[in-house]
Backbone atoms as SQL, in Angstrom:
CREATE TABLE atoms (id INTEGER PRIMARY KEY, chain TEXT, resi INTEGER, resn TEXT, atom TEXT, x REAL, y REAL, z REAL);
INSERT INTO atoms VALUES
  (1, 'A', 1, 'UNK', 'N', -42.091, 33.582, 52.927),
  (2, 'A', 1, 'UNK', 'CA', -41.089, 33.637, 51.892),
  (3, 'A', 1, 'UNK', 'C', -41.546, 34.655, 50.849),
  (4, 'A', 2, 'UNK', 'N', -40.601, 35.281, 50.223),
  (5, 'A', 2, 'UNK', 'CA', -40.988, 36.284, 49.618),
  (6, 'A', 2, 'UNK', 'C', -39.715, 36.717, 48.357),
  (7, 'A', 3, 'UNK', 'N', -39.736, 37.705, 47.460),
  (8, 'A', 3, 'UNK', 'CA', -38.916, 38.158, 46.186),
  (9, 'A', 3, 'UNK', 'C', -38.544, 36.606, 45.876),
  (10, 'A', 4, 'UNK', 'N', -37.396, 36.287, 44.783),
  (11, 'A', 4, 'UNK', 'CA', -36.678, 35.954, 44.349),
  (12, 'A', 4, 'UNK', 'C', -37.279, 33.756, 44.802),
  (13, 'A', 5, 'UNK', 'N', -37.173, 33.834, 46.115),
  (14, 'A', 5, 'UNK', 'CA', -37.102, 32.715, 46.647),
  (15, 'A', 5, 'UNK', 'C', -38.673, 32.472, 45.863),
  (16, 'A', 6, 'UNK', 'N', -39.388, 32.738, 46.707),
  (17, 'A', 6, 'UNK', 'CA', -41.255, 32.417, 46.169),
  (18, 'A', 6, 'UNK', 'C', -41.410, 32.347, 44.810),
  (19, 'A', 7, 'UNK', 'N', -40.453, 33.159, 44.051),
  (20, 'A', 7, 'UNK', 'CA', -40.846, 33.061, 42.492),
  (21, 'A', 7, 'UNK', 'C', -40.457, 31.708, 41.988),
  (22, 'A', 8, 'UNK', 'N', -39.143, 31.214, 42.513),
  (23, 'A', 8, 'UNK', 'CA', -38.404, 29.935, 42.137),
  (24, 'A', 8, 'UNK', 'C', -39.099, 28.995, 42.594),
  (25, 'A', 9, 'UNK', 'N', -39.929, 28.564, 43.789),
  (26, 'A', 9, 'UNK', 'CA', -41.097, 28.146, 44.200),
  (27, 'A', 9, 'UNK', 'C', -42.257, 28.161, 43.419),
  (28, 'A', 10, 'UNK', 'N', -42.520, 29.251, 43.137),
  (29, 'A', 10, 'UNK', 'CA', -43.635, 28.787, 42.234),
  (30, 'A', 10, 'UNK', 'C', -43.162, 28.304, 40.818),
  (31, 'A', 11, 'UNK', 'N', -42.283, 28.424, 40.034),
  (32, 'A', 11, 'UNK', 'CA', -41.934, 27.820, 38.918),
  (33, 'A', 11, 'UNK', 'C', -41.655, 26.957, 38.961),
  (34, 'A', 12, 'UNK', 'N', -41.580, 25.680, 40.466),
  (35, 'A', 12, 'UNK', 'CA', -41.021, 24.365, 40.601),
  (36, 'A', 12, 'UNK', 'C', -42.386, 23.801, 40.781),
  (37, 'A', 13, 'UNK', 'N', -43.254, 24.628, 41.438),
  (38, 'A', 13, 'UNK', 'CA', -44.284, 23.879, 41.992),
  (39, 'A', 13, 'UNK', 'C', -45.008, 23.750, 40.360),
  (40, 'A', 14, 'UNK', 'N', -44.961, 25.030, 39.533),
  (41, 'A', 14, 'UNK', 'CA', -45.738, 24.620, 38.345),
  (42, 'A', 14, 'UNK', 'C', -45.261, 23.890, 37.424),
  (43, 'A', 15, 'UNK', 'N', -44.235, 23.726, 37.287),
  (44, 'A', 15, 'UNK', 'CA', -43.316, 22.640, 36.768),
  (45, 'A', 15, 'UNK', 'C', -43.935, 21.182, 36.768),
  (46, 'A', 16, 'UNK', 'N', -43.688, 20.947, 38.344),
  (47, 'A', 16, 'UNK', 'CA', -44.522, 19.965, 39.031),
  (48, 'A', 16, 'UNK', 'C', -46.011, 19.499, 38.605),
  (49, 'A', 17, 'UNK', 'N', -46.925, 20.500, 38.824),
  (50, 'A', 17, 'UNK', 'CA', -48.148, 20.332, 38.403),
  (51, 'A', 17, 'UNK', 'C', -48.590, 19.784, 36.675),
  (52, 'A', 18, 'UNK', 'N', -47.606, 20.799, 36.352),
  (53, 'A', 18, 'UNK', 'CA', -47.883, 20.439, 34.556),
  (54, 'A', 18, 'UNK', 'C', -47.402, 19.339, 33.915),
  (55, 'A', 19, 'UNK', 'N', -46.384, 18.652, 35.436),
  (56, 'A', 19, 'UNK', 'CA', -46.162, 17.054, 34.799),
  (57, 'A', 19, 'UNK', 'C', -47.275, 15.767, 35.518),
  (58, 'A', 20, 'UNK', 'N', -47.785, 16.616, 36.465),
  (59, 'A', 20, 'UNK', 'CA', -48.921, 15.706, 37.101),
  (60, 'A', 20, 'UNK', 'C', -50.015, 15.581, 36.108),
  (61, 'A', 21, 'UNK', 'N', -50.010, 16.656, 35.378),
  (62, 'A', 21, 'UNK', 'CA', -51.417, 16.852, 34.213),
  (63, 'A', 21, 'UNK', 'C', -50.713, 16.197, 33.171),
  (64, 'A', 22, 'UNK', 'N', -49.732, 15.689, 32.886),
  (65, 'A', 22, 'UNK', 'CA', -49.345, 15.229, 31.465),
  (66, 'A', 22, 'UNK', 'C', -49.455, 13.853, 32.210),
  (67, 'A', 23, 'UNK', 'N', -49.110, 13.315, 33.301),
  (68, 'A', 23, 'UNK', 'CA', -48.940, 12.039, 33.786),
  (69, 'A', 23, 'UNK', 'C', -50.441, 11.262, 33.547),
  (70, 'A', 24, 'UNK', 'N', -51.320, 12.095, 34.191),
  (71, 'A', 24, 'UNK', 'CA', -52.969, 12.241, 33.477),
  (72, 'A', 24, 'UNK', 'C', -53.501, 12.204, 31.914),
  (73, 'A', 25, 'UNK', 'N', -52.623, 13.111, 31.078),
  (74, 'A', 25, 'UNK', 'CA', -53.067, 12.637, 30.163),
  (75, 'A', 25, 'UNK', 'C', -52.677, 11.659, 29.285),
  (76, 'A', 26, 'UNK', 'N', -51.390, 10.970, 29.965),
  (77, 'A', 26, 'UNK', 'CA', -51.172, 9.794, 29.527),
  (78, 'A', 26, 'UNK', 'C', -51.858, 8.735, 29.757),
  (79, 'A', 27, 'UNK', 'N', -52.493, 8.493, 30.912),
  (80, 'A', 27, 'UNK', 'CA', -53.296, 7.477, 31.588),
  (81, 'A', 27, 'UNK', 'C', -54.319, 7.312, 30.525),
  (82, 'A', 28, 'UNK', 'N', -54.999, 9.046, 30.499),
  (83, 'A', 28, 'UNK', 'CA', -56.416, 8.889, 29.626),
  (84, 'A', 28, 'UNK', 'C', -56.051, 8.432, 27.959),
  (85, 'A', 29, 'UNK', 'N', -55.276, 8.303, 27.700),
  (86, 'A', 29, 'UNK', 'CA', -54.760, 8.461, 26.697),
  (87, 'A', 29, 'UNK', 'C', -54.363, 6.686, 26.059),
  (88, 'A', 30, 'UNK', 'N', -54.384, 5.954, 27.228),
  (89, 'A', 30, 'UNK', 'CA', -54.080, 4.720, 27.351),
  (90, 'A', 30, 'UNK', 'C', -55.517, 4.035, 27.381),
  (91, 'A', 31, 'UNK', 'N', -55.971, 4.574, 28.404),
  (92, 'A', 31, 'UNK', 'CA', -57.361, 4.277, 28.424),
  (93, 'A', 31, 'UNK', 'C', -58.216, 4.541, 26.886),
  (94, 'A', 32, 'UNK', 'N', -58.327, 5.268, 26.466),
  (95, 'A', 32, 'UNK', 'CA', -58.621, 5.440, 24.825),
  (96, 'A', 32, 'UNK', 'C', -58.108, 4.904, 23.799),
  (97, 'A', 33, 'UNK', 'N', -57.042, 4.172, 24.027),
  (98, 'A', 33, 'UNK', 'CA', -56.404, 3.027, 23.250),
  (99, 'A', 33, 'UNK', 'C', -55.432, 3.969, 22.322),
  (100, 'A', 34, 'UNK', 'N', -54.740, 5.497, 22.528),
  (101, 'A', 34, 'UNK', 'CA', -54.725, 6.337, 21.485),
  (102, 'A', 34, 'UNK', 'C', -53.079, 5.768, 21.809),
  (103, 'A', 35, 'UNK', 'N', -52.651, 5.429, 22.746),
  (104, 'A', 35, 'UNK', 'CA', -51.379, 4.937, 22.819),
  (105, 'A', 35, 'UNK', 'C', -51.197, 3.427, 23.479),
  (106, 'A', 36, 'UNK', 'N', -50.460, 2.655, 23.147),
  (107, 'A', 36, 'UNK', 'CA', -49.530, 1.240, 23.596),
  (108, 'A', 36, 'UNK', 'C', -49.786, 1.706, 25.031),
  (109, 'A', 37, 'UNK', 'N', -49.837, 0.313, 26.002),
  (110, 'A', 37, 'UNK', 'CA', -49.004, 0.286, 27.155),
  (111, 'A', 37, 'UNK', 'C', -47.517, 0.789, 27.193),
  (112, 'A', 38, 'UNK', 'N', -46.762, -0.120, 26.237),
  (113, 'A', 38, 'UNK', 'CA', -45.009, 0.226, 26.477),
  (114, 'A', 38, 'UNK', 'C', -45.162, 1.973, 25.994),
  (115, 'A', 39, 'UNK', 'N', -45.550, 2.133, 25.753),
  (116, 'A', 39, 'UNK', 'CA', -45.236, 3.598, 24.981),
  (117, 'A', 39, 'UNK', 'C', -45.646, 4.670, 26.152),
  (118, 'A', 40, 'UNK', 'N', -46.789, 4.087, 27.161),
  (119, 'A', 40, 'UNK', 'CA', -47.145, 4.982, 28.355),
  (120, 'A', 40, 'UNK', 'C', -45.982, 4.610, 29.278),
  (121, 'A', 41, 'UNK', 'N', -45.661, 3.413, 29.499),
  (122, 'A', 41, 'UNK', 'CA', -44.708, 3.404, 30.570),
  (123, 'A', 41, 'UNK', 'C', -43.599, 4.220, 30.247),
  (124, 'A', 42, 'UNK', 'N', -42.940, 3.803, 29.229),
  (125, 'A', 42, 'UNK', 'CA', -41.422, 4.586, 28.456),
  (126, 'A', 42, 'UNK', 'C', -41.703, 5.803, 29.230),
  (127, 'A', 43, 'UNK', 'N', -42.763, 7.195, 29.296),
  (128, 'A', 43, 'UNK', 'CA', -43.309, 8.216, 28.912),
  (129, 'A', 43, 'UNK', 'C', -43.518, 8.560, 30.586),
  (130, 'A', 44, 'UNK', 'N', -44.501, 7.672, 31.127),
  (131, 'A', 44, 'UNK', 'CA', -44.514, 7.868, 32.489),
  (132, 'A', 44, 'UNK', 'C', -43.183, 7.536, 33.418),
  (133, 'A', 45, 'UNK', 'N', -41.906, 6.708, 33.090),
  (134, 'A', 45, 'UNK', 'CA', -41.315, 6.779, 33.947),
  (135, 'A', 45, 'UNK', 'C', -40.497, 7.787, 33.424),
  (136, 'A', 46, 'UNK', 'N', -40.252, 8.520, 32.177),
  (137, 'A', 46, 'UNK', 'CA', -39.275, 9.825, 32.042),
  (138, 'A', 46, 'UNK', 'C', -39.948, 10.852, 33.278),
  (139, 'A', 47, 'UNK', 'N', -41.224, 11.119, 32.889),
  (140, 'A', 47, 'UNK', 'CA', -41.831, 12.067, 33.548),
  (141, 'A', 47, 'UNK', 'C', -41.605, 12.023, 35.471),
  (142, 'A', 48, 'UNK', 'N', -41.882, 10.482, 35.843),
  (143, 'A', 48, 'UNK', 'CA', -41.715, 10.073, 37.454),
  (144, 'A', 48, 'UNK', 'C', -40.664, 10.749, 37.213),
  (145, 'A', 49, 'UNK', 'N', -39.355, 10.359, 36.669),
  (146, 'A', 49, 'UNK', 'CA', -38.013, 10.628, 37.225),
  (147, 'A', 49, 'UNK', 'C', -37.879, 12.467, 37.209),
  (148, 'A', 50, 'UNK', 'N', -38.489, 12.976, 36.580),
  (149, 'A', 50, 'UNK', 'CA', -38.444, 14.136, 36.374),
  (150, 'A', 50, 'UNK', 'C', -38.605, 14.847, 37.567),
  (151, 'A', 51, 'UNK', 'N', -40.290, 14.108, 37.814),
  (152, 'A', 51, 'UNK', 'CA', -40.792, 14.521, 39.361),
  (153, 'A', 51, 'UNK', 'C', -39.980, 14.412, 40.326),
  (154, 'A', 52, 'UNK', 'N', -39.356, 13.127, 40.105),
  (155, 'A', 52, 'UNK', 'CA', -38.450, 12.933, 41.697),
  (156, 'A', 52, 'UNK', 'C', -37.672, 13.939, 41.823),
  (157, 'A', 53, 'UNK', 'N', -36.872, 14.288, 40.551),
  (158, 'A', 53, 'UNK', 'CA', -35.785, 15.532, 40.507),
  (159, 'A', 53, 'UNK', 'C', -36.492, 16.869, 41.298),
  (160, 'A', 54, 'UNK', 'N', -37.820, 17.337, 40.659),
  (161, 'A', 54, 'UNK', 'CA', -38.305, 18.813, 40.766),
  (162, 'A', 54, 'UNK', 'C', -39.092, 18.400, 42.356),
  (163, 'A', 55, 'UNK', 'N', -39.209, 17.270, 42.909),
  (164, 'A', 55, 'UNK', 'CA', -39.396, 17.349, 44.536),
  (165, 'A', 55, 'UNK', 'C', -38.668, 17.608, 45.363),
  (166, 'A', 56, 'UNK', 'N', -37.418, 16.968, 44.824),
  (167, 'A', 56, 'UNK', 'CA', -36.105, 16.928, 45.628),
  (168, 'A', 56, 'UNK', 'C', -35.590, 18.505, 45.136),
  (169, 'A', 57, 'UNK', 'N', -35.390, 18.878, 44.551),
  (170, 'A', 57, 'UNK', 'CA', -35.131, 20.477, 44.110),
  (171, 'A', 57, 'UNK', 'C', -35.468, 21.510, 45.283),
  (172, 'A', 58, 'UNK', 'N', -37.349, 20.904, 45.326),
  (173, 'A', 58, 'UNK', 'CA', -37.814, 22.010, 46.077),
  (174, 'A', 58, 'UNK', 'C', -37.478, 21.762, 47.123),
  (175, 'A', 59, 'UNK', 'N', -37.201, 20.327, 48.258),
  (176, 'A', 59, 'UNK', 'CA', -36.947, 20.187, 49.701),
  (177, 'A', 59, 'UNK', 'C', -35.718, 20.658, 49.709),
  (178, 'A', 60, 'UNK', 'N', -34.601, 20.580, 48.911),
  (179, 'A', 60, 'UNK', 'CA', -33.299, 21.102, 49.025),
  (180, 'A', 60, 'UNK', 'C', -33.524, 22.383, 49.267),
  (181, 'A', 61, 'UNK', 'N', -34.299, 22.812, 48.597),
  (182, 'A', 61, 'UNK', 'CA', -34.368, 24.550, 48.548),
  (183, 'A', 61, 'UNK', 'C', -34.815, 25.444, 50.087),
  (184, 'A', 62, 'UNK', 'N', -35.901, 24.219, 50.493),
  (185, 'A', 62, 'UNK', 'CA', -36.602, 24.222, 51.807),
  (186, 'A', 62, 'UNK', 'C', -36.227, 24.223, 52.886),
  (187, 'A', 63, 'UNK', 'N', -35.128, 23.286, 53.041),
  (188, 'A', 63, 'UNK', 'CA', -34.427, 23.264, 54.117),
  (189, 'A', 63, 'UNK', 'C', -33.158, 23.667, 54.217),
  (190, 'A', 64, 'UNK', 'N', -32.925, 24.642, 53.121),
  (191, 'A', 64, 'UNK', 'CA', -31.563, 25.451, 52.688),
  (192, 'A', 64, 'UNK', 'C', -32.536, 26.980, 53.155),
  (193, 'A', 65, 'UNK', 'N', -33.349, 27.077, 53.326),
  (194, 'A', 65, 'UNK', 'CA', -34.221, 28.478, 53.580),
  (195, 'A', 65, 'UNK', 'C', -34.542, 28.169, 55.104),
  (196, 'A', 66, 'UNK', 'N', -34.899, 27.000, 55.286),
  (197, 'A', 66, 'UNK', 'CA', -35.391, 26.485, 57.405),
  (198, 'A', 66, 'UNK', 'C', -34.015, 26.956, 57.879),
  (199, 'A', 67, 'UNK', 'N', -32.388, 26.538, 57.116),
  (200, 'A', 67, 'UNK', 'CA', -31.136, 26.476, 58.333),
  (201, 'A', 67, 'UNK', 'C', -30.577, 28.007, 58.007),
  (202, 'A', 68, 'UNK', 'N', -31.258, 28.659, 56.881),
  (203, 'A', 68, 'UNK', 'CA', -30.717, 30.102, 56.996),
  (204, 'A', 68, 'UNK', 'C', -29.862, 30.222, 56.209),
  (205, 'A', 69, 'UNK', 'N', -30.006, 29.356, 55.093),
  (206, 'A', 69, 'UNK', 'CA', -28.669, 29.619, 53.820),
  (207, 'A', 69, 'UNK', 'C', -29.472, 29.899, 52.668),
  (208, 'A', 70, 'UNK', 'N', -28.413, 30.361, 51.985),
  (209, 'A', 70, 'UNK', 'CA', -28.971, 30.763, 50.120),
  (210, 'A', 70, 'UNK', 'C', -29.785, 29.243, 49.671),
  (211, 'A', 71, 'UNK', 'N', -31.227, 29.561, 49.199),
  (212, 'A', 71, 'UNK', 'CA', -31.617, 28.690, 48.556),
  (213, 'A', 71, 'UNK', 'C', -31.035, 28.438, 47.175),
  (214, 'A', 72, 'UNK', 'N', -30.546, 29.197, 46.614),
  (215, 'A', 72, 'UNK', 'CA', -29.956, 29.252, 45.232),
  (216, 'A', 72, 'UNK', 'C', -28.767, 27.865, 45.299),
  (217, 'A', 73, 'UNK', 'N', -28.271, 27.573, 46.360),
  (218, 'A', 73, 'UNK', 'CA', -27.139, 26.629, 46.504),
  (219, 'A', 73, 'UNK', 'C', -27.218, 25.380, 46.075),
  (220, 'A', 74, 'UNK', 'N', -29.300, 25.261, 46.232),
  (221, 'A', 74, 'UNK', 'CA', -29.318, 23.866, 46.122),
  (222, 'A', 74, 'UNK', 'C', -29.728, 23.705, 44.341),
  (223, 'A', 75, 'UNK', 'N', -29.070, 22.462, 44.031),
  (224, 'A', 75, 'UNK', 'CA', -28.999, 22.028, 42.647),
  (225, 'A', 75, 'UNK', 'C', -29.894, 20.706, 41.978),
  (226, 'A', 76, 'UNK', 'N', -30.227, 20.559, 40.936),
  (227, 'A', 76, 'UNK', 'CA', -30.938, 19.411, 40.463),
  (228, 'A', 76, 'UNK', 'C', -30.125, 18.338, 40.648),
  (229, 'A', 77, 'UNK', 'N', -30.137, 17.190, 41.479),
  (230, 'A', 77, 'UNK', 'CA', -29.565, 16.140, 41.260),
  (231, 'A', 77, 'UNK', 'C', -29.721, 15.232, 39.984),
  (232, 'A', 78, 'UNK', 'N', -28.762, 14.412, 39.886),
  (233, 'A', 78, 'UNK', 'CA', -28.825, 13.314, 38.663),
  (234, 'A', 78, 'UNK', 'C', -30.296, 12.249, 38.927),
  (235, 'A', 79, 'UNK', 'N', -30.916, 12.191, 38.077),
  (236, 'A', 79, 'UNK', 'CA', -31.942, 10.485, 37.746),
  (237, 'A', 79, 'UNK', 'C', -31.467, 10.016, 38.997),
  (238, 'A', 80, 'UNK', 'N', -29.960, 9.529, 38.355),
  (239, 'A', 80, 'UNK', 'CA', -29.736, 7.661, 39.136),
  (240, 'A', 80, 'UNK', 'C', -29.100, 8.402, 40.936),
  (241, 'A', 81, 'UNK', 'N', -29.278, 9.663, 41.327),
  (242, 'A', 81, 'UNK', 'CA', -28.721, 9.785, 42.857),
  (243, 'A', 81, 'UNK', 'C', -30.363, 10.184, 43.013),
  (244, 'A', 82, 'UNK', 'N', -31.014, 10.804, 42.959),
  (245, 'A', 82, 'UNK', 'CA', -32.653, 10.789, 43.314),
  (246, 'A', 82, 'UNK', 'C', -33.533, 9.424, 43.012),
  (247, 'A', 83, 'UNK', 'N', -33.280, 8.782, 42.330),
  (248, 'A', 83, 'UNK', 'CA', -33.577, 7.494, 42.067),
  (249, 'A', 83, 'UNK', 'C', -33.457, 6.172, 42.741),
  (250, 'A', 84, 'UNK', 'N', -32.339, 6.625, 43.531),
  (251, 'A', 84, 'UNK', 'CA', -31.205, 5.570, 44.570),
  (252, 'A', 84, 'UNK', 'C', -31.825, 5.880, 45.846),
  (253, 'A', 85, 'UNK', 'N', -32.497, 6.879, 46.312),
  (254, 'A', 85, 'UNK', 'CA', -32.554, 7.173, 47.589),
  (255, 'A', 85, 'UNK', 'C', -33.815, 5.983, 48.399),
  (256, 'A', 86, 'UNK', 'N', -33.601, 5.796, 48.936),
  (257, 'A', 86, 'UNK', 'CA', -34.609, 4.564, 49.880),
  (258, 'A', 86, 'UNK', 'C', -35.896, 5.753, 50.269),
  (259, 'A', 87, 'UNK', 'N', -36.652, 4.929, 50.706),
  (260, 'A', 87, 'UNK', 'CA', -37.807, 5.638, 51.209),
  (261, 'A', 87, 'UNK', 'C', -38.145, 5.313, 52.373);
């Protein structure tokens, strides 16, 4: 993969990462007593839901690039339809 596509890739994947490092420094952050439990959860499940969105982003994008179509097509879904999906 290459131009245009790879760049949007990497701005999802770092997206991604920089909420894995905030998800972290909430933990440590709990652990140090510098914040509440309720105040990490509130915080960690904005962030999960976020993630679920910017995973699902990128597989849309993925398998819109595997069947040979514009990755650009695929869109951020809502919270509650990425949220809903079974595993």
């Amino acid at each position: 993969m290459t131009g245009p596509e790879a760049e949007a890739e990497k701005r999802i994947l770092g997206r991604i990462t920089e909420m894995i490092s905030q998800e972290k420094d909430l933990r440590e952050r709990l652990a140090q007593e510098e914040i509440d439990g309720t105040t990490e959860h509130a915080l960690l499940a904005h962030l999960e839901t976020e993630l679920d969105q910017c995973w699902d982003l990128l597989r849309q994008r993925r398998a819109r690039i595997a069947a040979g179509q514009d990755p650009t097509g695929a869109n951020v879904r809502s919270a509650s339809e990425v949220e809903g999906y079974l595993s």
